[in-house]
């Protein structure tokens, strides 16, 4: 998958994209990430990319011409791409949306800055506007990194069968069970006995119950839609909330 990112701060991406899973996905040729400096497409002597809002009000707005020119350049490298805009006004990113985006042939991600972009650029070029949650960021770059990370893990071949995305939280609608590794006792806290028992049916049941309890405590909203068995419901009814 080709991903082109349009930003006023391309340097912000280098560290995060040069490590770990995103690095490996690029090295394997499964994901190709291009960074584009929007300012390079400004035609005036001062490379102006923002201007004051019509109608007045605080802050600045991203000018349409450099942004449109930058999108058109990215589109030449990435002709079948879906154009995304990171914006606090967007639809919230979810696992389902990430799965949907991972199936596209390419993405062009426009990183919003200032108060946002000129509405005509959104109308003419943007297919989907995405937020990463209800809190205020300084701009769209960190949100674009989150989108690329979530989507890259879902591109076929990026994860090995061990780390397979099918086991991730949210794929069964519940939060994950707790994990332990050696040593068996750490600062007087022991690993739950059942995990050392070798009884795989009992371990699976314990993990399911832990996932159910944890989800009820941290994310009760997920229990409304998670597919629960009759046994799950009985367990929740008889265990402490
Ligand atoms: C004054 C109204 N604010 C909108 C809620 C202005 C404003 C705040 C923050 C305008 C732009 C921004 C910068 N944020 C993003 O570009 C952004 C974002 C976010 O702030 N939260 C969650 N997801 C995203 S995606 C892009």
PDB file of C-alpha atoms and ligand atoms in Angstrom, residues 58 85-90 110-116 130-144 147, ligand 1:
ATOM      1  CA  UNK A  58      -9.278  33.859  15.799  1.00  0.00           C
ATOM      2  CA  UNK A  85      -7.898  14.707   6.263  1.00  0.00           C
ATOM      3  CA  UNK A  86      -6.943  14.567   9.935  1.00  0.00           C
ATOM      4  CA  UNK A  87      -9.237  16.992  11.717  1.00  0.00           C
ATOM      5  CA  UNK A  88     -10.963  17.369  15.093  1.00  0.00           C
ATOM      6  CA  UNK A  89     -14.233  17.520  13.089  1.00  0.00           C
ATOM      7  CA  UNK A  90     -13.677  14.064  11.588  1.00  0.00           C
ATOM      8  CA  UNK A 110      -3.543  15.653   4.618  1.00  0.00           C
ATOM      9  CA  UNK A 111      -2.410  16.865   8.051  1.00  0.00           C
ATOM     10  CA  UNK A 112      -4.444  19.829   9.193  1.00  0.00           C
ATOM     11  CA  UNK A 113      -2.713  22.748  10.971  1.00  0.00           C
ATOM     12  CA  UNK A 114      -3.890  26.129  12.279  1.00  0.00           C
ATOM     13  CA  UNK A 115      -7.705  26.309  12.620  1.00  0.00           C
ATOM     14  CA  UNK A 116      -8.113  23.960   9.647  1.00  0.00           C
ATOM     15  CA  UNK A 130     -10.755  11.474  10.569  1.00  0.00           C
ATOM     16  CA  UNK A 131     -10.296  12.433  14.231  1.00  0.00           C
ATOM     17  CA  UNK A 132      -8.457  10.263  16.762  1.00  0.00           C
ATOM     18  CA  UNK A 133     -10.601  11.236  19.741  1.00  0.00           C
ATOM     19  CA  UNK A 134     -12.206  13.988  21.760  1.00  0.00           C
ATOM     20  CA  UNK A 135      -9.186  15.939  22.961  1.00  0.00           C
ATOM     21  CA  UNK A 136      -7.287  18.841  21.419  1.00  0.00           C
ATOM     22  CA  UNK A 137      -4.010  18.247  19.574  1.00  0.00           C
ATOM     23  CA  UNK A 138      -1.743  20.942  18.131  1.00  0.00           C
ATOM     24  CA  UNK A 139      -2.204  19.655  14.589  1.00  0.00           C
ATOM     25  CA  UNK A 140      -2.981  16.625  12.469  1.00  0.00           C
ATOM     26  CA  UNK A 141       0.509  15.067  12.313  1.00  0.00           C
ATOM     27  CA  UNK A 142       0.323  12.891  15.430  1.00  0.00           C
ATOM     28  CA  UNK A 143      -3.159  11.792  14.330  1.00  0.00           C
ATOM     29  CA  UNK A 144      -1.778  10.823  10.890  1.00  0.00           C
ATOM     30  CA  UNK A 147      -3.742   6.223  11.477  1.00  0.00           C
TER      31      UNK A 147
HETATM   32  C1  LIG B   1     -11.399  26.396  18.405  1.00  0.00           C
HETATM   33  C2  LIG B   1     -11.898  25.063  17.988  1.00  0.00           C
HETATM   34  N1  LIG B   1     -10.883  24.004  17.888  1.00  0.00           N
HETATM   35  C3  LIG B   1     -11.527  22.811  17.285  1.00  0.00           C
HETATM   36  C4  LIG B   1     -11.890  21.799  18.323  1.00  0.00           C
HETATM   37  C5  LIG B   1      -9.759  24.451  17.060  1.00  0.00           C
HETATM   38  C6  LIG B   1      -8.746  23.448  16.727  1.00  0.00           C
HETATM   39  C7  LIG B   1      -8.120  22.669  17.701  1.00  0.00           C
HETATM   40  C8  LIG B   1      -7.120  21.765  17.350  1.00  0.00           C
HETATM   41  C9  LIG B   1      -8.361  23.300  15.413  1.00  0.00           C
HETATM   42  C10 LIG B   1      -7.358  22.411  15.077  1.00  0.00           C
HETATM   43  C11 LIG B   1      -6.744  21.650  16.051  1.00  0.00           C
HETATM   44  C12 LIG B   1      -5.649  20.734  15.688  1.00  0.00           C
HETATM   45  N2  LIG B   1      -6.073  19.326  15.774  1.00  0.00           N
HETATM   46  C13 LIG B   1      -6.027  18.534  14.735  1.00  0.00           C
HETATM   47  O1  LIG B   1      -5.611  18.943  13.675  1.00  0.00           O
HETATM   48  C14 LIG B   1      -6.501  17.171  14.864  1.00  0.00           C
HETATM   49  C15 LIG B   1      -7.075  16.464  15.962  1.00  0.00           C
HETATM   50  C16 LIG B   1      -7.383  16.845  17.306  1.00  0.00           C
HETATM   51  O2  LIG B   1      -7.143  17.969  17.766  1.00  0.00           O
HETATM   52  N3  LIG B   1      -7.956  15.921  18.113  1.00  0.00           N
HETATM   53  C17 LIG B   1      -8.232  14.646  17.706  1.00  0.00           C
HETATM   54  N4  LIG B   1      -7.981  14.259  16.476  1.00  0.00           N
HETATM   55  C18 LIG B   1      -7.409  15.164  15.617  1.00  0.00           C
HETATM   56  S1  LIG B   1      -7.037  14.849  14.031  1.00  0.00           S
HETATM   57  C19 LIG B   1      -6.434  16.352  13.770  1.00  0.00           C
END
